[in-house]
The first five atom37 places (N, CA, C, CB, O) and aatype in JSON, in Angstrom:
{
  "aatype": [20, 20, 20, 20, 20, 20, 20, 20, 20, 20, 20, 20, 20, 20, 20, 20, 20, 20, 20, 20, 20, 20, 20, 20, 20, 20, 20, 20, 20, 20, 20, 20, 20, 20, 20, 20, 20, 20, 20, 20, 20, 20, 20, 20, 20, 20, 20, 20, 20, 20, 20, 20, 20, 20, 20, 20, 20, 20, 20, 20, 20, 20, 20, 20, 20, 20, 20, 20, 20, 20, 20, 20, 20, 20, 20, 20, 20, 20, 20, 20, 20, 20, 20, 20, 20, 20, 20, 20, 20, 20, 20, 20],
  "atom_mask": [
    [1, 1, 1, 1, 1],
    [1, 1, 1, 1, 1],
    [1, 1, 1, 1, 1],
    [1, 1, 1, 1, 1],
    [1, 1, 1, 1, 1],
    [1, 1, 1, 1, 1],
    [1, 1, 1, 1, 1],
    [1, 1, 1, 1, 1],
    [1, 1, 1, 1, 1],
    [1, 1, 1, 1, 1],
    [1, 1, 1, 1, 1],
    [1, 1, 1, 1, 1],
    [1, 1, 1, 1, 1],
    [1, 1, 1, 1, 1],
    [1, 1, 1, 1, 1],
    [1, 1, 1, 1, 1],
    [1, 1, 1, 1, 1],
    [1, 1, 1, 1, 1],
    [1, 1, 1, 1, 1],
    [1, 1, 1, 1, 1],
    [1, 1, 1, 1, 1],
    [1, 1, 1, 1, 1],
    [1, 1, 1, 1, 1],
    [1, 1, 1, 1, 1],
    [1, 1, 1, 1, 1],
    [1, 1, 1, 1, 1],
    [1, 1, 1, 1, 1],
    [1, 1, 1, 1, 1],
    [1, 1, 1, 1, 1],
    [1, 1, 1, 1, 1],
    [1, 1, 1, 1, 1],
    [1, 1, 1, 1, 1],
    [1, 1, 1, 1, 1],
    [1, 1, 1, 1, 1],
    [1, 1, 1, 1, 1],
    [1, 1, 1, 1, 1],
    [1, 1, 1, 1, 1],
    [1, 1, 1, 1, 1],
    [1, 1, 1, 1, 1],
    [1, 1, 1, 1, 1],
    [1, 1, 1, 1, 1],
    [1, 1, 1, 1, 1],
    [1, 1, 1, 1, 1],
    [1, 1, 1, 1, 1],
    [1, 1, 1, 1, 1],
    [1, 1, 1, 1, 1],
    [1, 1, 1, 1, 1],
    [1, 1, 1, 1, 1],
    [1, 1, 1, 1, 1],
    [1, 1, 1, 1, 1],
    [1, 1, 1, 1, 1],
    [1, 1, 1, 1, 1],
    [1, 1, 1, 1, 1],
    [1, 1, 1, 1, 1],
    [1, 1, 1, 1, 1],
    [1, 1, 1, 1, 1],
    [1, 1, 1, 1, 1],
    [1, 1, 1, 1, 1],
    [1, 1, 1, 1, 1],
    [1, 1, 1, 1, 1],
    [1, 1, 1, 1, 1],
    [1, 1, 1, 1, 1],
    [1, 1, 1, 1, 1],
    [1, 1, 1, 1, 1],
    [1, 1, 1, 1, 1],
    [1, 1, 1, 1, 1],
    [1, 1, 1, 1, 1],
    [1, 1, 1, 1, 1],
    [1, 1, 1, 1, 1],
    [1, 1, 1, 1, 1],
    [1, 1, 1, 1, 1],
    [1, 1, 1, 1, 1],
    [1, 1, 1, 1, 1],
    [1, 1, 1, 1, 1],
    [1, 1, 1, 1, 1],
    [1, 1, 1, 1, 1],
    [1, 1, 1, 1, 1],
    [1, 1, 1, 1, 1],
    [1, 1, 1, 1, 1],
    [1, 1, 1, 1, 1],
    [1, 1, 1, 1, 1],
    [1, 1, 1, 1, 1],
    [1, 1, 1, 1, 1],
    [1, 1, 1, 1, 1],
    [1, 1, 1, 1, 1],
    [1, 1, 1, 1, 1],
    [1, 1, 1, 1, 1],
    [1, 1, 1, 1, 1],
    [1, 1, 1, 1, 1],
    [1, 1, 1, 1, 1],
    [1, 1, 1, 1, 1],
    [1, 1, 1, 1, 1]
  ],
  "atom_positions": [
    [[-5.11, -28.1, 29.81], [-4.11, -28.6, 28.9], [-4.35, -27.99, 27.51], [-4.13, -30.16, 28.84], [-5.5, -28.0, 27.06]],
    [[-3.09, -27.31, 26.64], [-3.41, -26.87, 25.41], [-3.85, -27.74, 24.38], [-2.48, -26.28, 24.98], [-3.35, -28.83, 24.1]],
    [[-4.7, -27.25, 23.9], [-4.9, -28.41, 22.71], [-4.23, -28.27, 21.3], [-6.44, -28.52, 22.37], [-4.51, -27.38, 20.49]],
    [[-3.18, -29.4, 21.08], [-2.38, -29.24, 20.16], [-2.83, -28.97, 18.45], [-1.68, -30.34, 20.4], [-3.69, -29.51, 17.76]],
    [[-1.9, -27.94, 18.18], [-2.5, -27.44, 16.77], [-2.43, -28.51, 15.42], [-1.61, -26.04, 16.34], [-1.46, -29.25, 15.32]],
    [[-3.16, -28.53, 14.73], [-3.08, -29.55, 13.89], [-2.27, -28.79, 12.63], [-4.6, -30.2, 13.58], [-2.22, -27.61, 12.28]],
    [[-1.74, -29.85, 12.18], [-0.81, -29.5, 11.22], [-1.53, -29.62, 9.74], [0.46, -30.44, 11.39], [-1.46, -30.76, 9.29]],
    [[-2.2, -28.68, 8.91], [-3.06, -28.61, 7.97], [-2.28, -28.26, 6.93], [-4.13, -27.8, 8.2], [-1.69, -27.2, 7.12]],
    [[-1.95, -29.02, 5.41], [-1.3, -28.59, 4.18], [-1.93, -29.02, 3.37], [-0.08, -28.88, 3.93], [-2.22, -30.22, 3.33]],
    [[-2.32, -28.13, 2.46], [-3.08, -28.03, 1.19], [-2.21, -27.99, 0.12], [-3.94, -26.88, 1.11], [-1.41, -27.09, -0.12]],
    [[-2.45, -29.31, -0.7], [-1.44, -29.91, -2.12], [-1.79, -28.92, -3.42], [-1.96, -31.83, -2.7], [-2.56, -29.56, -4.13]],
    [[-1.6, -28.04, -3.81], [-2.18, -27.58, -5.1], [-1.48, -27.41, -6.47], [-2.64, -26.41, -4.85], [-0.3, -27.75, -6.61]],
    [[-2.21, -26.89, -7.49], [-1.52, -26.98, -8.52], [-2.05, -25.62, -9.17], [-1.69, -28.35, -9.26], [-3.26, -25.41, -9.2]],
    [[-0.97, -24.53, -9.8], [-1.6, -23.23, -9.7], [-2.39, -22.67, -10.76], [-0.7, -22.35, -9.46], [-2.59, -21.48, -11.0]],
    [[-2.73, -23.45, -11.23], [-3.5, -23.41, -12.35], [-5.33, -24.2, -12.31], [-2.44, -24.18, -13.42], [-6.23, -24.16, -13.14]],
    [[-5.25, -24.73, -11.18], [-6.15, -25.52, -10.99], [-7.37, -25.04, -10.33], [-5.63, -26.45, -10.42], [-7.18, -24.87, -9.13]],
    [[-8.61, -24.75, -10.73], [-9.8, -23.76, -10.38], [-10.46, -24.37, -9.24], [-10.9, -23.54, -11.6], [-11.55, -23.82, -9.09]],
    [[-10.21, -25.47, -8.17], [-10.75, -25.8, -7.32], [-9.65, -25.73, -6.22], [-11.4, -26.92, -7.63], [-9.82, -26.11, -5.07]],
    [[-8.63, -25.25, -6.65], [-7.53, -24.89, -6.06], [-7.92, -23.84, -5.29], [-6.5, -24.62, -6.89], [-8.07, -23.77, -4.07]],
    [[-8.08, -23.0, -6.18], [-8.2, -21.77, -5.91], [-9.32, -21.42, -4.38], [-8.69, -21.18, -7.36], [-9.19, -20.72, -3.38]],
    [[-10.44, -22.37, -4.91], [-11.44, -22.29, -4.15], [-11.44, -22.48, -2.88], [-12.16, -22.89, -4.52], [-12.02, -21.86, -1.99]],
    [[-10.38, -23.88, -2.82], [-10.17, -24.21, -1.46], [-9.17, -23.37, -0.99], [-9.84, -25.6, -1.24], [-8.72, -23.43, 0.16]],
    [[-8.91, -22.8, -1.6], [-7.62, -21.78, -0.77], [-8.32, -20.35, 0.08], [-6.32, -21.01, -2.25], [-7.94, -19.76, 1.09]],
    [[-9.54, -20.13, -0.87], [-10.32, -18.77, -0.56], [-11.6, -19.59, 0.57], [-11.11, -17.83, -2.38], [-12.12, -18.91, 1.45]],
    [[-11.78, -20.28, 0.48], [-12.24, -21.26, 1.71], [-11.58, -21.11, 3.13], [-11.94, -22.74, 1.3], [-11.88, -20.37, 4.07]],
    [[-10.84, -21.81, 3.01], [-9.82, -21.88, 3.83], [-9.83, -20.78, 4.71], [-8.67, -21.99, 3.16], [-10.46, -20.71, 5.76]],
    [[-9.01, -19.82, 4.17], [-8.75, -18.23, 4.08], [-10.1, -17.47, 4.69], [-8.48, -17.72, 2.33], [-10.02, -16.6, 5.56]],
    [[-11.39, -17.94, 4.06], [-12.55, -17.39, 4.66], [-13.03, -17.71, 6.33], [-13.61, -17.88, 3.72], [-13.45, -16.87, 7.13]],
    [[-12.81, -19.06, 6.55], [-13.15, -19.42, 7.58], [-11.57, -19.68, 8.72], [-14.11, -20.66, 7.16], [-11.3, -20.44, 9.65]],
    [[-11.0, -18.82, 8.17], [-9.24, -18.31, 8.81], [-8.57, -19.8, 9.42], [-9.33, -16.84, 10.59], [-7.94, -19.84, 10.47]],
    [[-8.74, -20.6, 8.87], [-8.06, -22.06, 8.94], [-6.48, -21.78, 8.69], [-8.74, -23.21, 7.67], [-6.14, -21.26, 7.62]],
    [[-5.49, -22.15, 9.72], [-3.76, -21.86, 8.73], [-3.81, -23.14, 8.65], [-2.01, -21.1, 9.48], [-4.13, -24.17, 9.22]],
    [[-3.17, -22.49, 7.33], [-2.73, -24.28, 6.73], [-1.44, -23.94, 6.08], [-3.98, -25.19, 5.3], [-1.17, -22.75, 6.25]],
    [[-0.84, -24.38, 5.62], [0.35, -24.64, 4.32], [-0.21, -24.83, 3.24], [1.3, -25.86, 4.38], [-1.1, -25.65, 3.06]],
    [[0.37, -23.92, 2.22], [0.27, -23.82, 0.71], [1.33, -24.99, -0.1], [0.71, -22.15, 0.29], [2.5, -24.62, -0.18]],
    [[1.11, -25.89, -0.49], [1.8, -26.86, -1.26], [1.96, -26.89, -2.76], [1.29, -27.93, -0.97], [1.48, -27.78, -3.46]],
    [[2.57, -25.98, -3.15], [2.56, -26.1, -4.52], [2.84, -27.6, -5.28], [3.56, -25.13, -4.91], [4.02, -27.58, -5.64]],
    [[2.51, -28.3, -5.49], [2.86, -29.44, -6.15], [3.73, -29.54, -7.48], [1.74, -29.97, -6.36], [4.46, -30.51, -7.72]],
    [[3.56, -28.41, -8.34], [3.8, -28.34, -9.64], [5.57, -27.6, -9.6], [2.41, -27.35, -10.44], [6.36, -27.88, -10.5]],
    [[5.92, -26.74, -8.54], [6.87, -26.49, -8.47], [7.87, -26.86, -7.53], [6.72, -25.67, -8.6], [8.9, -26.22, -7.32]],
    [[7.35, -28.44, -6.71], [8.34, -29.01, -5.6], [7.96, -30.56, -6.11], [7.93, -28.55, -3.67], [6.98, -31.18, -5.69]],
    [[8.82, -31.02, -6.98], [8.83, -32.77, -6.99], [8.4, -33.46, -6.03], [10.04, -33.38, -7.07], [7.41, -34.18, -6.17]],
    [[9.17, -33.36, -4.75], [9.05, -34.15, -3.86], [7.96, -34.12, -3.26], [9.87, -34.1, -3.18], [7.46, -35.09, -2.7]],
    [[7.3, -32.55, -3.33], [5.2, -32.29, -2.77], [4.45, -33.18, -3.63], [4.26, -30.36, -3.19], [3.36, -33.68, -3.34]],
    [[5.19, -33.39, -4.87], [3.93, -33.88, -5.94], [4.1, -35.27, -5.53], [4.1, -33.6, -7.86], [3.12, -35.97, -5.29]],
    [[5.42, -35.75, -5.41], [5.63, -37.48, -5.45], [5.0, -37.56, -3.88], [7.65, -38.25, -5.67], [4.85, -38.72, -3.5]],
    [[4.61, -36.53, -2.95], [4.03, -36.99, -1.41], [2.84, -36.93, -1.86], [4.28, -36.06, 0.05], [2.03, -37.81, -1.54]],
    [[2.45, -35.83, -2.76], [0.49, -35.66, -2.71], [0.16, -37.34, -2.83], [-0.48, -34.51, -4.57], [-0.4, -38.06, -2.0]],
    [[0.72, -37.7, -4.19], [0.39, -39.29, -4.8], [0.72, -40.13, -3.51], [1.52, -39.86, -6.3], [0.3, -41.27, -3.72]],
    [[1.18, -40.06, -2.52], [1.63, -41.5, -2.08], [0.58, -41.32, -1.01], [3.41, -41.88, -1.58], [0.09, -42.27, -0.42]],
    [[0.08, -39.36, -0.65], [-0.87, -39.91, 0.33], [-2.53, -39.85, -0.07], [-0.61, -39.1, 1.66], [-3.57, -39.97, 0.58]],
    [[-2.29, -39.67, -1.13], [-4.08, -39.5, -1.88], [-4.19, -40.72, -2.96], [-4.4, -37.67, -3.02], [-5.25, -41.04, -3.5]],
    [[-2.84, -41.4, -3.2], [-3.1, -42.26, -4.45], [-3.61, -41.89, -5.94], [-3.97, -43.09, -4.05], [-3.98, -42.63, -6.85]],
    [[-3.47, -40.24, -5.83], [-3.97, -40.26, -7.18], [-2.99, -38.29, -7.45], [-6.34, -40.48, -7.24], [-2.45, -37.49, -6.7]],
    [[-3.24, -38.36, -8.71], [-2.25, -36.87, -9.44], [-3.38, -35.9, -9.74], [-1.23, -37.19, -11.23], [-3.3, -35.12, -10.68]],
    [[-4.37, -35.96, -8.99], [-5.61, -34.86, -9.13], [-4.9, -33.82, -7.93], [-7.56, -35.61, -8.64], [-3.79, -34.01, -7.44]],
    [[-5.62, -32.94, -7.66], [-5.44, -31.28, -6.86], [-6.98, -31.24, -6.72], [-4.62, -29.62, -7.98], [-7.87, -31.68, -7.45]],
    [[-7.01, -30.59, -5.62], [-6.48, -30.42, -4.28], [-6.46, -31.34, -3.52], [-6.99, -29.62, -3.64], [-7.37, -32.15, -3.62]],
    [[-5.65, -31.5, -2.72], [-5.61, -32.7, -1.65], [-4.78, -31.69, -0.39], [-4.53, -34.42, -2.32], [-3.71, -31.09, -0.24]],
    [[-6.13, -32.0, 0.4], [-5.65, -31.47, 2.32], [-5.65, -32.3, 2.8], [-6.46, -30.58, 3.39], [-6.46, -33.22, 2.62]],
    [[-4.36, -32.27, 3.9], [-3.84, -33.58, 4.79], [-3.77, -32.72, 6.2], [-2.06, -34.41, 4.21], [-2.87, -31.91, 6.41]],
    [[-4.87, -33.02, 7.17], [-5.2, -32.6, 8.5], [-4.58, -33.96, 9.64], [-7.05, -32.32, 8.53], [-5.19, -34.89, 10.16]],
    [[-3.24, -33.58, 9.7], [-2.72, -34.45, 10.72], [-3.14, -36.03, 9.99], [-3.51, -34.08, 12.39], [-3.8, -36.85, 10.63]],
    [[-2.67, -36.28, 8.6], [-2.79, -37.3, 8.01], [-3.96, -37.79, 7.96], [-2.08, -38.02, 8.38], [-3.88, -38.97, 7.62]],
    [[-5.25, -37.4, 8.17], [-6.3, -37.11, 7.51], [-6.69, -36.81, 6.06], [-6.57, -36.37, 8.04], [-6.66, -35.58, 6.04]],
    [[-7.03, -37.2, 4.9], [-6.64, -36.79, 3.95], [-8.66, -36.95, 2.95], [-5.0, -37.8, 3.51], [-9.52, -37.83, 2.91]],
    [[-8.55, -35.87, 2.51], [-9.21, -35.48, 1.66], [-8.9, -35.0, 0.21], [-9.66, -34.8, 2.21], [-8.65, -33.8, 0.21]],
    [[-8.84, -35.64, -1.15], [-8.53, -35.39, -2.03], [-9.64, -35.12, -3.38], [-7.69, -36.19, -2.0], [-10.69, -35.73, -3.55]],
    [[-9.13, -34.17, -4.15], [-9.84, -34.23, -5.51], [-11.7, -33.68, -4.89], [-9.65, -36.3, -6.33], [-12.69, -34.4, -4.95]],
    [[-11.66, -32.78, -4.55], [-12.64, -32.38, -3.04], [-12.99, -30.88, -4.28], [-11.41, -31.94, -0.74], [-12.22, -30.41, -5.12]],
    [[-14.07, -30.57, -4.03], [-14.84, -28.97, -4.09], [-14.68, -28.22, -2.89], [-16.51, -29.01, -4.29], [-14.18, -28.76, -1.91]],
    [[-15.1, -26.86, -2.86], [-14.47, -26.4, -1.43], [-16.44, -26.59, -0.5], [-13.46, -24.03, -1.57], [-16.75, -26.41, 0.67]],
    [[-17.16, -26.95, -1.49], [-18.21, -27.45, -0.75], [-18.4, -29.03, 0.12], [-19.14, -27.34, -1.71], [-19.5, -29.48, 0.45]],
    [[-17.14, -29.69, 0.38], [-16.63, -30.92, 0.47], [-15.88, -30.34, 2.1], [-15.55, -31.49, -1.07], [-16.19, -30.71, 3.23]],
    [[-15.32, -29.81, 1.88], [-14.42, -28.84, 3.21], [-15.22, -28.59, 4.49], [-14.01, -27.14, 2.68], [-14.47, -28.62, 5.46]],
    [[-16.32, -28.38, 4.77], [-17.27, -27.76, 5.58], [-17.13, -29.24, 6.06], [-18.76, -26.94, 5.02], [-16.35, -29.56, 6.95]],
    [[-17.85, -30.02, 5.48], [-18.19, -31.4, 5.9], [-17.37, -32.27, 6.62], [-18.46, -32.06, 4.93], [-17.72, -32.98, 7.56]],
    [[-15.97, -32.14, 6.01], [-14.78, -32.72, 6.07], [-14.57, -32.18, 7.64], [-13.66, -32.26, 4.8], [-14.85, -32.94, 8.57]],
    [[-14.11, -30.98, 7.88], [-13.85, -30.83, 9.41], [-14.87, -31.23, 10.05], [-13.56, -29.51, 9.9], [-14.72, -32.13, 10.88]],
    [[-16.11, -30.69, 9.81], [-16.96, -31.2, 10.73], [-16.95, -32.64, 11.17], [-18.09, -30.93, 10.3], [-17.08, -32.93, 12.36]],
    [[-16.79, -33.53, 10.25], [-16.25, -34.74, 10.93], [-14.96, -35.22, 11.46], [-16.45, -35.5, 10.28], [-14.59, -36.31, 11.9]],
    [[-14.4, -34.11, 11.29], [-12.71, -33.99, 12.13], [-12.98, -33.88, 13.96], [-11.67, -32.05, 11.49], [-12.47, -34.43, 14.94]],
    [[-14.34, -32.58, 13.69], [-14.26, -32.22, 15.03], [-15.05, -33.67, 15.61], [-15.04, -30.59, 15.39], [-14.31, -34.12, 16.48]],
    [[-16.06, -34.41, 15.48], [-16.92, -35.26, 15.76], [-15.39, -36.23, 16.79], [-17.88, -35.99, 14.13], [-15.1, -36.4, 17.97]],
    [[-14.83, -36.61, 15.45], [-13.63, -37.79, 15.68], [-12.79, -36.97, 16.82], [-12.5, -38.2, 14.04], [-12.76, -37.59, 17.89]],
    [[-12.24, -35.97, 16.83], [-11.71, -35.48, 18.14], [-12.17, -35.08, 19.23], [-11.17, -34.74, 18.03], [-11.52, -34.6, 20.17]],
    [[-13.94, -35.36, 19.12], [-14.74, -34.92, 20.39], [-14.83, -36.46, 20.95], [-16.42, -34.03, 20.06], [-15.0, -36.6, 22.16]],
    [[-14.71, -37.68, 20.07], [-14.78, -38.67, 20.51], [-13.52, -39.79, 21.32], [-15.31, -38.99, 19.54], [-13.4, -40.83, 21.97]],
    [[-12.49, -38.21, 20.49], [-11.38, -39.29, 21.09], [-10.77, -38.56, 22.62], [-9.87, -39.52, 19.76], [-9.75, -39.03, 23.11]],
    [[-11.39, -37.57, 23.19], [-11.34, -36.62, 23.9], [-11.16, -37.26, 25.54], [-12.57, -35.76, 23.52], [-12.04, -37.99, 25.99]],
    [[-10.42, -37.04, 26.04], [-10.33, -37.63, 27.5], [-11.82, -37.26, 28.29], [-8.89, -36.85, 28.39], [-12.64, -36.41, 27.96]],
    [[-11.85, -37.96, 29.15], [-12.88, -37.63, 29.89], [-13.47, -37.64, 31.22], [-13.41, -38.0, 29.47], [-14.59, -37.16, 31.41]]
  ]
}
């Protein structure tokens, strides 16, 4: 059975230096995700807030998973406990 792709979008703001980081992160360890500009789509910025609760950058939402206001040294960790939670929820 395929295992379904997760839907990964990264909230940013383009001016924002941890932005950046997590984007070249990302990019390094070839993760696709979606680029979310926040600053130039209202409706990205009024979603970042409703799903992080707060108007900081960056915020990644992994199948509504959400990690916000994060270093890209925060990222490593973060999936790794993605994969844990989907090894646990794993048929068997």
């Amino acid at each position: 059975m395929p295992v379904k792709q997760k839907r990964i979008r990264l909230f940013i703001k383009p001016y924002c230096g941890w932005c950046h980081k997590a984007v070249r992160w990302l990019d390094e360890h070839e993760v696709e995700y979606e680029k979310v500009d926040v600053m130039a789509d209202e409706a990205a910025y009024d979603e970042m807030m409703r799903v992080s609760g707060q108007e900081l950058a960056p915020v990644i939402d992994v199948d509504g998973d959400i990690l916000s206001d994060f270093g890209p040294d925060q990222l490593e960790e973060f999936f790794k406990k993605l994969e844990r939670k989907d090894a646990g929820a794993a048929p068997r």
